[in-house]
Structures are given as C-alpha cells and as structure tokens.
CSV table of C-alpha atoms in Angstrom, one decimal:
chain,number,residue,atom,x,y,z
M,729,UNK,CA,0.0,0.0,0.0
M,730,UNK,CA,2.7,2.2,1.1
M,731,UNK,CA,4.9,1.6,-2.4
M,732,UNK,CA,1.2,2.3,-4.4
M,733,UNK,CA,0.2,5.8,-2.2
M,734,UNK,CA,4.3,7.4,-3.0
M,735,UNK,CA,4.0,5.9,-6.8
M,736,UNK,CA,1.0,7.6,-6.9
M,737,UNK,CA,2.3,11.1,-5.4
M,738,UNK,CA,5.2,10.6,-8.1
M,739,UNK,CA,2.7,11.0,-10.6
M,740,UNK,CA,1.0,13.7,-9.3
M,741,UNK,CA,4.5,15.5,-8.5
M,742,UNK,CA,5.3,14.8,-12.0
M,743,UNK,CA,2.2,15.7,-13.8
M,744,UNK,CA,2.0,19.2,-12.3
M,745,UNK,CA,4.4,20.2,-14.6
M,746,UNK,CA,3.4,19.2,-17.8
M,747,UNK,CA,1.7,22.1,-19.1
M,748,UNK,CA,5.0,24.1,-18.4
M,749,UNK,CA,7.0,21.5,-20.0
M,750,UNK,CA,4.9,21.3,-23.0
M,751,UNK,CA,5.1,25.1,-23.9
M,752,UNK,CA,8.8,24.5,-23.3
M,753,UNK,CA,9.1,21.6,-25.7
M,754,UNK,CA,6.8,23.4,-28.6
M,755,UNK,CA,8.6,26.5,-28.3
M,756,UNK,CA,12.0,24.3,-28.6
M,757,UNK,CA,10.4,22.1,-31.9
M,758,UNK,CA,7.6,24.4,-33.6
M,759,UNK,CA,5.4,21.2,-33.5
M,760,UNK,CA,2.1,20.7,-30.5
M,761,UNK,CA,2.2,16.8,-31.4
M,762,UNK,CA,5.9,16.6,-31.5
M,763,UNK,CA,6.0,18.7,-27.8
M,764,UNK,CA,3.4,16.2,-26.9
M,765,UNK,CA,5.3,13.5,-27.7
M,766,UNK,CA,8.5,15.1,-26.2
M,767,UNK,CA,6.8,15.6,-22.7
M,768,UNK,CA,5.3,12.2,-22.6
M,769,UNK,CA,8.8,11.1,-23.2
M,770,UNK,CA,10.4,13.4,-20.6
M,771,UNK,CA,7.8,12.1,-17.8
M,772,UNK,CA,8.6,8.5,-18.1
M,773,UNK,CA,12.1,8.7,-18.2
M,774,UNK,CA,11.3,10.5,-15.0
M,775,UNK,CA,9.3,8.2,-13.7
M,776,UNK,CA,11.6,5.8,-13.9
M,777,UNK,CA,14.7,7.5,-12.8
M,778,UNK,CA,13.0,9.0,-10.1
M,779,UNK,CA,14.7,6.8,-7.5
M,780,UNK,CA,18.0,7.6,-8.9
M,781,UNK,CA,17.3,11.6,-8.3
M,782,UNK,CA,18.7,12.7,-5.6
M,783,UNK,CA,16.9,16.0,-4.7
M,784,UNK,CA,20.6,17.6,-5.8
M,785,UNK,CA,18.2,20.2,-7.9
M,786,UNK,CA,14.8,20.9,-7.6
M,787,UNK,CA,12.2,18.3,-9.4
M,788,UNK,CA,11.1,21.1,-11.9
M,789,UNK,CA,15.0,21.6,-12.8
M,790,UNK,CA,15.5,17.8,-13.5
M,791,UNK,CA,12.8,17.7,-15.3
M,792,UNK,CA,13.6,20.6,-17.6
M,793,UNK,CA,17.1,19.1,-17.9
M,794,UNK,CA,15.2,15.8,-19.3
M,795,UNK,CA,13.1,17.6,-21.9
M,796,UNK,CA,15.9,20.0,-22.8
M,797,UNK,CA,18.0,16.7,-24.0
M,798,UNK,CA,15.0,14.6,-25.5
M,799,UNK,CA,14.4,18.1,-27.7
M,800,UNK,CA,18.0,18.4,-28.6
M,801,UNK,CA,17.9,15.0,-29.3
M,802,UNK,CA,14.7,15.2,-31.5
M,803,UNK,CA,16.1,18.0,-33.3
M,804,UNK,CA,19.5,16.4,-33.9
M,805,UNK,CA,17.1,14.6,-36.5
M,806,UNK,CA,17.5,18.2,-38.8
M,807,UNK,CA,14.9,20.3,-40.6
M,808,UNK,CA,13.2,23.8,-38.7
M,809,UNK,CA,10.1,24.4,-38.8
M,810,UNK,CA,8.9,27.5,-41.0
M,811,UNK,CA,5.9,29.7,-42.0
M,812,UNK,CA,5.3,29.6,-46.1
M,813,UNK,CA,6.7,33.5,-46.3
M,814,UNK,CA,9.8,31.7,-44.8
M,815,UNK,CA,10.3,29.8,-47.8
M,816,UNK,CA,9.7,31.3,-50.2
M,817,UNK,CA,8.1,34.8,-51.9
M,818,UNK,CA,4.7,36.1,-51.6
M,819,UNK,CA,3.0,34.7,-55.0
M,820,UNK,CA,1.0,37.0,-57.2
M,821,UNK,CA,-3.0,35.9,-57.4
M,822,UNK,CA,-2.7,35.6,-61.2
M,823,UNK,CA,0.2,32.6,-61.1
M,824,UNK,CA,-1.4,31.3,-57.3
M,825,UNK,CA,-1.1,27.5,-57.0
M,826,UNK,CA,-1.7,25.4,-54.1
M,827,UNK,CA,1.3,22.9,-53.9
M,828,UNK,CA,1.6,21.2,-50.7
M,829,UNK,CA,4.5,20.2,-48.9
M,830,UNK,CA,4.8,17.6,-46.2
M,831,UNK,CA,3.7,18.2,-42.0
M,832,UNK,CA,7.1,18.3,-40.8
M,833,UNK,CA,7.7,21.4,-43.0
M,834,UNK,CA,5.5,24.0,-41.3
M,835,UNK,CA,5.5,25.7,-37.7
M,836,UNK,CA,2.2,24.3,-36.3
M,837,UNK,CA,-0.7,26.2,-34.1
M,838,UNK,CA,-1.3,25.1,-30.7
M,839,UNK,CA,-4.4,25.8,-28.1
M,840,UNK,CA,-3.0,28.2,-25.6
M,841,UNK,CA,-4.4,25.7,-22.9
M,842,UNK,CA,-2.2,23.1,-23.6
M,843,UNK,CA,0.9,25.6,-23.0
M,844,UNK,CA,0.1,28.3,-21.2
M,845,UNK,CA,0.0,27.2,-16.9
M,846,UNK,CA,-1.9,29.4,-14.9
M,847,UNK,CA,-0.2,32.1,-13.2
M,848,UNK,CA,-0.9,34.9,-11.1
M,849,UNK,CA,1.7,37.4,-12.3
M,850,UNK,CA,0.5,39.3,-15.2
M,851,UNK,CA,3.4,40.5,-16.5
M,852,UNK,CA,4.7,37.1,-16.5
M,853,UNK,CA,1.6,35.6,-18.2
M,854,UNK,CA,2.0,38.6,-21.1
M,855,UNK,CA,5.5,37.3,-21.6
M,856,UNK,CA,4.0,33.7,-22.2
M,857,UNK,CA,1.8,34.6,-24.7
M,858,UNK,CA,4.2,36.6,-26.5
M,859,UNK,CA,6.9,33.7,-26.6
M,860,UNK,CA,4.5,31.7,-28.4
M,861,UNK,CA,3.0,33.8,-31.2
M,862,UNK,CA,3.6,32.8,-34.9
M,863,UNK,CA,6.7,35.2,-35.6
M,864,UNK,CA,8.5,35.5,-32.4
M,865,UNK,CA,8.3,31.2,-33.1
M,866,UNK,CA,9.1,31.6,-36.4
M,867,UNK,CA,12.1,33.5,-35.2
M,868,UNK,CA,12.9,30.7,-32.5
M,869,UNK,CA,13.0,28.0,-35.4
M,870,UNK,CA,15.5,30.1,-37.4
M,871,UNK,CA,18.1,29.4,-34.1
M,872,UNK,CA,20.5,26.7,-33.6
M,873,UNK,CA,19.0,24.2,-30.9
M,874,UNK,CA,21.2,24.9,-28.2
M,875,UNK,CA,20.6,28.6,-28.7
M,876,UNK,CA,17.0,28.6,-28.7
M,877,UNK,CA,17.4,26.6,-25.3
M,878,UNK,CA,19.3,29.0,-23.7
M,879,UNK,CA,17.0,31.9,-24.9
M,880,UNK,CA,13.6,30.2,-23.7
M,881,UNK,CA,14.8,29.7,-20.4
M,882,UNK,CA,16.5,32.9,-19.8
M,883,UNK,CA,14.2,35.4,-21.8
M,884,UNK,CA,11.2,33.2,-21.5
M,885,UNK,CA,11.2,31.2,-18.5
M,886,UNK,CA,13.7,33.9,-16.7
M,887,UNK,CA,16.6,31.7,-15.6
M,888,UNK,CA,19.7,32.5,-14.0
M,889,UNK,CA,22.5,32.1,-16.3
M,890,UNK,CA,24.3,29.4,-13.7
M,891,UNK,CA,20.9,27.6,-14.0
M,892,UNK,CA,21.0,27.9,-17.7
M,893,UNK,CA,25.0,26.7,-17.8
M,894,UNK,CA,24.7,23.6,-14.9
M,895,UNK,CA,20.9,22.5,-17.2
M,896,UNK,CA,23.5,22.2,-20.1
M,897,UNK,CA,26.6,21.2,-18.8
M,898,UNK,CA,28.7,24.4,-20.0
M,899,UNK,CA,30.0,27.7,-18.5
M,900,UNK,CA,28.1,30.6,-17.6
M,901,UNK,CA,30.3,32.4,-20.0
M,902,UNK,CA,29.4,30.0,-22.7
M,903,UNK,CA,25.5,30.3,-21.9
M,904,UNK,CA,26.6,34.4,-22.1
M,905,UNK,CA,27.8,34.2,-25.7
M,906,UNK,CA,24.7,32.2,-27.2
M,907,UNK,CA,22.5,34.1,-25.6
M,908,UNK,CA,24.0,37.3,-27.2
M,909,UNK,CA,24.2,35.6,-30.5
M,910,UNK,CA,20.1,34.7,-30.1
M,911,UNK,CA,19.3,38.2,-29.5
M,912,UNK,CA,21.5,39.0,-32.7
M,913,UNK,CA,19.2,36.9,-34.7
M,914,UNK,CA,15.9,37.7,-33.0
M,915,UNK,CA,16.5,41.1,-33.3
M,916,UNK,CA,17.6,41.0,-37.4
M,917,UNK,CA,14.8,39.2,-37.7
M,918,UNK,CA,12.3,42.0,-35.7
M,919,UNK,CA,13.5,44.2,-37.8
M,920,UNK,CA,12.9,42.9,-41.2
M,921,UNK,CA,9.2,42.3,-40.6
M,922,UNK,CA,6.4,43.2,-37.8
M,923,UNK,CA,4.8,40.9,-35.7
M,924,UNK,CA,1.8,42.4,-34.9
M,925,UNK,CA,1.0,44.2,-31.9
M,926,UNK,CA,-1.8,42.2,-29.7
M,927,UNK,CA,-3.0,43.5,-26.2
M,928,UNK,CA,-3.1,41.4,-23.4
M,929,UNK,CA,-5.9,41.2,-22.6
M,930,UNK,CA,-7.5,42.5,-26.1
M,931,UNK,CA,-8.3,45.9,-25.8
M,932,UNK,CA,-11.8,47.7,-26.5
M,933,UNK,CA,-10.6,48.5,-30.5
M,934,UNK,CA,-9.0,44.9,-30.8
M,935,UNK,CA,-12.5,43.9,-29.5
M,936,UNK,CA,-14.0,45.3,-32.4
M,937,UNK,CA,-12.2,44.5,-35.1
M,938,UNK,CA,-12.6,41.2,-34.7
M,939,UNK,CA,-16.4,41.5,-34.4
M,940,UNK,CA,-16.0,43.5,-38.0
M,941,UNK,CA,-14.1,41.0,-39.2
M,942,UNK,CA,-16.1,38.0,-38.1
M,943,UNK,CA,-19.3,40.3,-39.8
M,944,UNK,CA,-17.1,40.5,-43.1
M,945,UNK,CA,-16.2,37.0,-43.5
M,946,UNK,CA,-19.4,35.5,-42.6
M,947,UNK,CA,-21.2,37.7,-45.2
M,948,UNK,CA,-18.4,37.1,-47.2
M,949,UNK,CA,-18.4,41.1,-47.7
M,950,UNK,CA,-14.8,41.3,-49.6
M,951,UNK,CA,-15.1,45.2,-49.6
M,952,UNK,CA,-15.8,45.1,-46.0
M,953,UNK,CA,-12.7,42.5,-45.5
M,954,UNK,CA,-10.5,44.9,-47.4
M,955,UNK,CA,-11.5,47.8,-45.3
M,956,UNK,CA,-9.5,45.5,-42.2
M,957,UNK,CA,-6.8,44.2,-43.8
M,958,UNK,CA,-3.2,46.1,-43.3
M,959,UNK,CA,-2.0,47.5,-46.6
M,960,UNK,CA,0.8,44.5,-46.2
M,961,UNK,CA,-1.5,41.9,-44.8
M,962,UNK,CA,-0.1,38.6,-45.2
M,963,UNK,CA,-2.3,35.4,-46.0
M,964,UNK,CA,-0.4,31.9,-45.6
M,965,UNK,CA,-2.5,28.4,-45.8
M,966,UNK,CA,-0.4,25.5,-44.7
M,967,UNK,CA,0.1,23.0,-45.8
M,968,UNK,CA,0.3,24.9,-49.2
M,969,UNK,CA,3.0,26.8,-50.1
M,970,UNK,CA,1.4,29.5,-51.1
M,971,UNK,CA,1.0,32.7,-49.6
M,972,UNK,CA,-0.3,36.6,-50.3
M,973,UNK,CA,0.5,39.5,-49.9
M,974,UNK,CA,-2.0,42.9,-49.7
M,975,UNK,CA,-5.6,43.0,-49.7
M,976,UNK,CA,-6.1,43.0,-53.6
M,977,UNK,CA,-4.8,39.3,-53.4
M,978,UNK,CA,-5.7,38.3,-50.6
M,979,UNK,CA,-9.6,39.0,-51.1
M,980,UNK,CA,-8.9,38.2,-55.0
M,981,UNK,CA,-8.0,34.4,-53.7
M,982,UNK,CA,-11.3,34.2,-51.2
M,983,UNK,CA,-13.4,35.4,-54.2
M,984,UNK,CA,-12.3,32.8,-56.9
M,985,UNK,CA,-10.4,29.7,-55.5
M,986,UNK,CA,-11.8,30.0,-52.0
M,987,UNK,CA,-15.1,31.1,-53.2
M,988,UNK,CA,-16.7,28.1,-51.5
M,989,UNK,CA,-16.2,29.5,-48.3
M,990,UNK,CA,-19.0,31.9,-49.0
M,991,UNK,CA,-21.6,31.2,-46.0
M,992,UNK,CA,-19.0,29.5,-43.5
M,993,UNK,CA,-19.2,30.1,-39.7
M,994,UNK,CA,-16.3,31.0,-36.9
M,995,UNK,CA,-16.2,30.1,-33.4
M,996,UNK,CA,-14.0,31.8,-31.5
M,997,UNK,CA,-10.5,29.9,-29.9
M,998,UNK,CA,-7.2,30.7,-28.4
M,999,UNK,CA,-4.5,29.4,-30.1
M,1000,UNK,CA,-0.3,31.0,-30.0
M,1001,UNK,CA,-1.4,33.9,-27.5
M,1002,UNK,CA,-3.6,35.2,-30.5
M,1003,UNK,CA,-6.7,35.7,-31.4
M,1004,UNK,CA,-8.4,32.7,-33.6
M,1005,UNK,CA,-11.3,30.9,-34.8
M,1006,UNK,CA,-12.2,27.8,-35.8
M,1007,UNK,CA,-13.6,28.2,-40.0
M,1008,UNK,CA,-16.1,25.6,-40.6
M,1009,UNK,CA,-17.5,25.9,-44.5
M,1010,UNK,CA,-21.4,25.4,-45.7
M,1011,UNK,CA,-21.1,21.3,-46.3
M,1012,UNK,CA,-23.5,20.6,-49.7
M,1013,UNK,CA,-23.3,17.2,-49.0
M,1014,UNK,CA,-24.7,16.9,-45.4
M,1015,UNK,CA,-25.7,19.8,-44.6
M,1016,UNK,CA,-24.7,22.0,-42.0
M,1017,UNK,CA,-21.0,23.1,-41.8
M,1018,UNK,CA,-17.9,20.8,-41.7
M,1019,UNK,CA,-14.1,21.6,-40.7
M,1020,UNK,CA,-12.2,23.8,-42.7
M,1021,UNK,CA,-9.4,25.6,-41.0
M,1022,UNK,CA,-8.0,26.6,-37.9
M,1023,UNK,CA,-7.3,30.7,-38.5
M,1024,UNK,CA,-4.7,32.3,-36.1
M,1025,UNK,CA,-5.0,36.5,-36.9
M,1026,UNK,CA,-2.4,39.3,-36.0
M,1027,UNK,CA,-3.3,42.5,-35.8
M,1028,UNK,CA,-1.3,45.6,-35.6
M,1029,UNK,CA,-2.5,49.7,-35.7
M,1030,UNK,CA,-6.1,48.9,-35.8
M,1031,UNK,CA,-5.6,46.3,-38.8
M,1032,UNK,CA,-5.3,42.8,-39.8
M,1033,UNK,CA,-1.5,42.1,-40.7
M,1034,UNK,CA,-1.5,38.8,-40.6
M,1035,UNK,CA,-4.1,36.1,-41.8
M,1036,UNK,CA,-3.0,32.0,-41.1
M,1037,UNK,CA,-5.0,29.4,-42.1
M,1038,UNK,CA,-3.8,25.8,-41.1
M,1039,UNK,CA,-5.9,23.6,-43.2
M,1040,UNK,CA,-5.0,20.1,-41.8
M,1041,UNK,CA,-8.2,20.2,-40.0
M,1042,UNK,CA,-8.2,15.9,-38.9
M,1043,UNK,CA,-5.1,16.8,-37.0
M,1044,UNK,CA,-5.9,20.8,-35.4
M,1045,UNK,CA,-10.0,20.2,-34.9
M,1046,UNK,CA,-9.7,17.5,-32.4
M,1047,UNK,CA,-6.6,19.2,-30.9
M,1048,UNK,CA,-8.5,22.1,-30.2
M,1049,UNK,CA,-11.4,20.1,-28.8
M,1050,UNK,CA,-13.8,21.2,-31.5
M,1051,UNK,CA,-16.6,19.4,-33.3
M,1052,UNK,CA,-16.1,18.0,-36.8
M,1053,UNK,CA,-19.6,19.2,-37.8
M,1054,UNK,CA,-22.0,21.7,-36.7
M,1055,UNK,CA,-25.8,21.7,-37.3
M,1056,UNK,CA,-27.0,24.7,-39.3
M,1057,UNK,CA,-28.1,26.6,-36.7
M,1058,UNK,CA,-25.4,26.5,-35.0
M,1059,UNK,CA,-23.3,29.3,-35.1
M,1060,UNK,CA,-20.8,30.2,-31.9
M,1061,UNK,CA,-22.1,34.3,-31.7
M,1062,UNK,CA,-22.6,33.6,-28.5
M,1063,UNK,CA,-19.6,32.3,-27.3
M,1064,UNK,CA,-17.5,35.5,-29.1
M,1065,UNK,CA,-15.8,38.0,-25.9
C-alpha cells in the first residue's frame, strides 16, 4: 500500500508540470504533437529514474534538464520548422497555385491551454503569450538548438545564467555568448518584418475589429474585409506553399479559389497567444458546416496584418477540442468575448 500511495504522489508530482514543459518543448520544436510527444517522453524517463534523483536540484530543474535533451535529441534529426513567407516569396493571385508540402515542413498552431499554466503574475503571463505567437516562433526555429534553449529559459522562463549553464553542462560564460548571438538573430529578424501588436488582454478597439471581421467573413463582404486588412497583410495556408501578400490578393483568392467559403461560420479559440477561430465551411453534401481551417490573426494599428490558415483540419480540430460538424443553426455568436 505504502509503495502504491508514494508511486501515486510521483505521478501527481510529475504531472503538475506538464503544461509548463509542453510550452517549453513546442517552443523548442515548432510542432504541438511533437512537444506532446517530447513531454510524454520526458515524464517517463522521469518516472523511472526517479529513485536515482537525488533532490541535488529541484524536481522542476531535473525535469527541464530531461526535456531540454529529448528536444535536442529530437532535433539532432535536422529540418526547422517555418511559416510559407519563410520559404519562399509572396505569389502573385494571377500565377497562385496550391502545392503542398509535407507536416514536418510547417511551424504548427497550438491551443494556448495546452501551453500556457496558470499564473498569477500578469506581466509574466503577457511574456507567455508573447513567446508563443507565430513570428516571435518563427524567429525561435531560425536558431541553432542549443541557442534557442538557452533563450527560452532565460528570456522566457527567466533563468539565472548558472541555471542555464549547470541544465547544459557548459559555462556561464558559454550560456553568455549564445545568448547574445540569439538576441543578434531575433533582433535582425524584428526588424525585417512586424509581428503584430496584440494586447493582453484584447483591448476595446482589438475587440471590435474582430467583431468587424467575423461580420465581413461570414457575409463574405470582400469590400468590408478589405477595409481591415493592413495594406501589407499577409495570407499563408499550410500545408500549401502559397502565400499573399495585400488586400487586392488576398480578397482576390477568397473570391475565386476560396469562393466556397461563402456562408461559412467562426467560433472563436485561443491558439499562439492570439486571437483565432475555428472556420467551418457550408457542407452541400450533409448539410450543416464541416471543418475547414483553424485561422490564427495578427493585428497591428487597428488592422489585420496577418491572416494564417492551417488547413489540416483531422489533426488541429480534435486538438482544439472542436466538433467536426455543426448543425445549421449553430453558429458560436454567442460564445464571441
């Protein structure tokens, strides 16, 4: 009984950390079923190595030290995750074509809940949701693995650098220099594109731009959606290749090849610390509206600047915990903040 009640508070002990550890591992590998995967991995080496730990760290230490190697391991594997406008250039309407490439190729959305623990300090939480939107990720990806380590847990997770250096089995100095060279990197990057500008929570005018844009894409009012989007909006649709740049494209695309979309619905999620909704489009066949895409928004000055559609809806619907159908009258209004 004994050996059952303190195998038992092991799990417990152990399981109060995986929501930290998770938004650890996906900021590490761009992927939420890779970090997934990662964490499960971390927890059971735990488990069974628990009686070898020794209590020379703290539990949340070790176990950060565990998911810092099975990432670096994971990674050793090659390839970074990237957005399409990563890869390649923004494609004129007139020659758009949907190529795909394969899952492993793109930086993937995740629910906030699945990352994001609960904490009490705002300014802390703000710095959560900020280490896990689209570009400051897209940023992390472009690092080399021990880098992006050593920037998560000192910009993100607010190490000290001795932390940092005994984690990774180097010198404070060492954990110094990458760190510096991370910044370098983040900060080229900041400056060669913007990455929107999202309150915390969303403020009264982000509040209503999203209700004008839910309006406009319901009614499937292009000159309405124009009238949001930022002169340099950007529209990406992974897995495809593809992306757009400015509203003329952008709205061009949703009236031609995406004109079936006309009529869909949007529920409202939380997914990268940014605002989102689930797209479901009118289904002919059955009626009512099935899965189409999972859209993550940035916004910046009062405008939409940044427009991501991940399409792979069997993975990201049941992910987010969302329905693969919904009846015609449904419709989500109700659940919009």
């Amino acid at each position: 009984m004994g050996e059952d009640t303190a195998t038992a508070g092991i799990d417990v002990a152990l399981e109060k950390h995986r929501t930290e550890l998770t938004g650890y591992c996906y900021r590490m590998l761009g992927s939420a079923f890779e970090a997934e995967d990662a964490v499960q991995d971390t927890l059971v080496r735990a488990w069974r190595g628990h009686e070898r730990f020794e209590g020379r760290s703290s539990l949340r230490s070790w176990l950060y030290r565990i998911a810092t190697n099975v990432c670096l391991d994971m990674l050793t594997a090659g390839g970074k995750r990237a957005r399409p406008m990563d890869l390649t250039d923004a494609t004129p309407l007139a020659r758009a074509a949907l190529s795909p490439r394969p899952d492993h190729t793109w930086l993937e959305p995740v629910p906030d809940a699945r990352v994001l623990p609960a904490v009490d300090d705002p300014a802390e939480a703000a710095v959560a949701k900020e280490s896990i939107r689209l570009a400051f990720m897209a940023a992390l990806q472009q690092l080399p693995p021990k880098q992006r380590a050593v920037l998560i847990l000192r910009e993100v997770l607010a190490w000290r650098a001795s932390e940092v250096a005994e984690l990774l089995d180097t010198s404070v100095a060492s954990v110094n220099s990458a760190l510096q060279r991370a910044r370098a990197t983040l900060a080229e990057r900041a400056a060669a594109g913007a990455a929107g500008e999202v309150c915390d929570p969303l403020d009264e005018e982000q509040q209503k731009l999203l209700e004008r844009y839910v309006k406009a894409f319901e009614g499937y009012d292009m000159a309405a959606l124009t009238a949001l989007l930022h002169e340099d909006a950007a529209m990406t649709m992974p897995p495809f290749d593809l992306w757009l740049r400015g509203p003329a494209d952008i709205t061009g695309f949703m009236s031609t090849i995406g004109a079936s979309c006309a009529g869909s619905r949007l529920v409202p999620v939380r997914a990268n610390g940014l605002p989102a909704f689930a797209h479901y489009k009118p289904d002919p066949e059955n009626g009512g509206f099935s899965p189409w895409a999972v859209q993550v928004l940035e916004l910046s000055e009062g405008r939409i600047t940044g427009f991501h559609c991940f399409l792979d809806t069997r993975r990201w619907f049941p992910l987010f915990g969302l329905p693969l159908q919904l009846e015609a009258e449904s419709h989500g209004g109700e659940e919009r903040a």
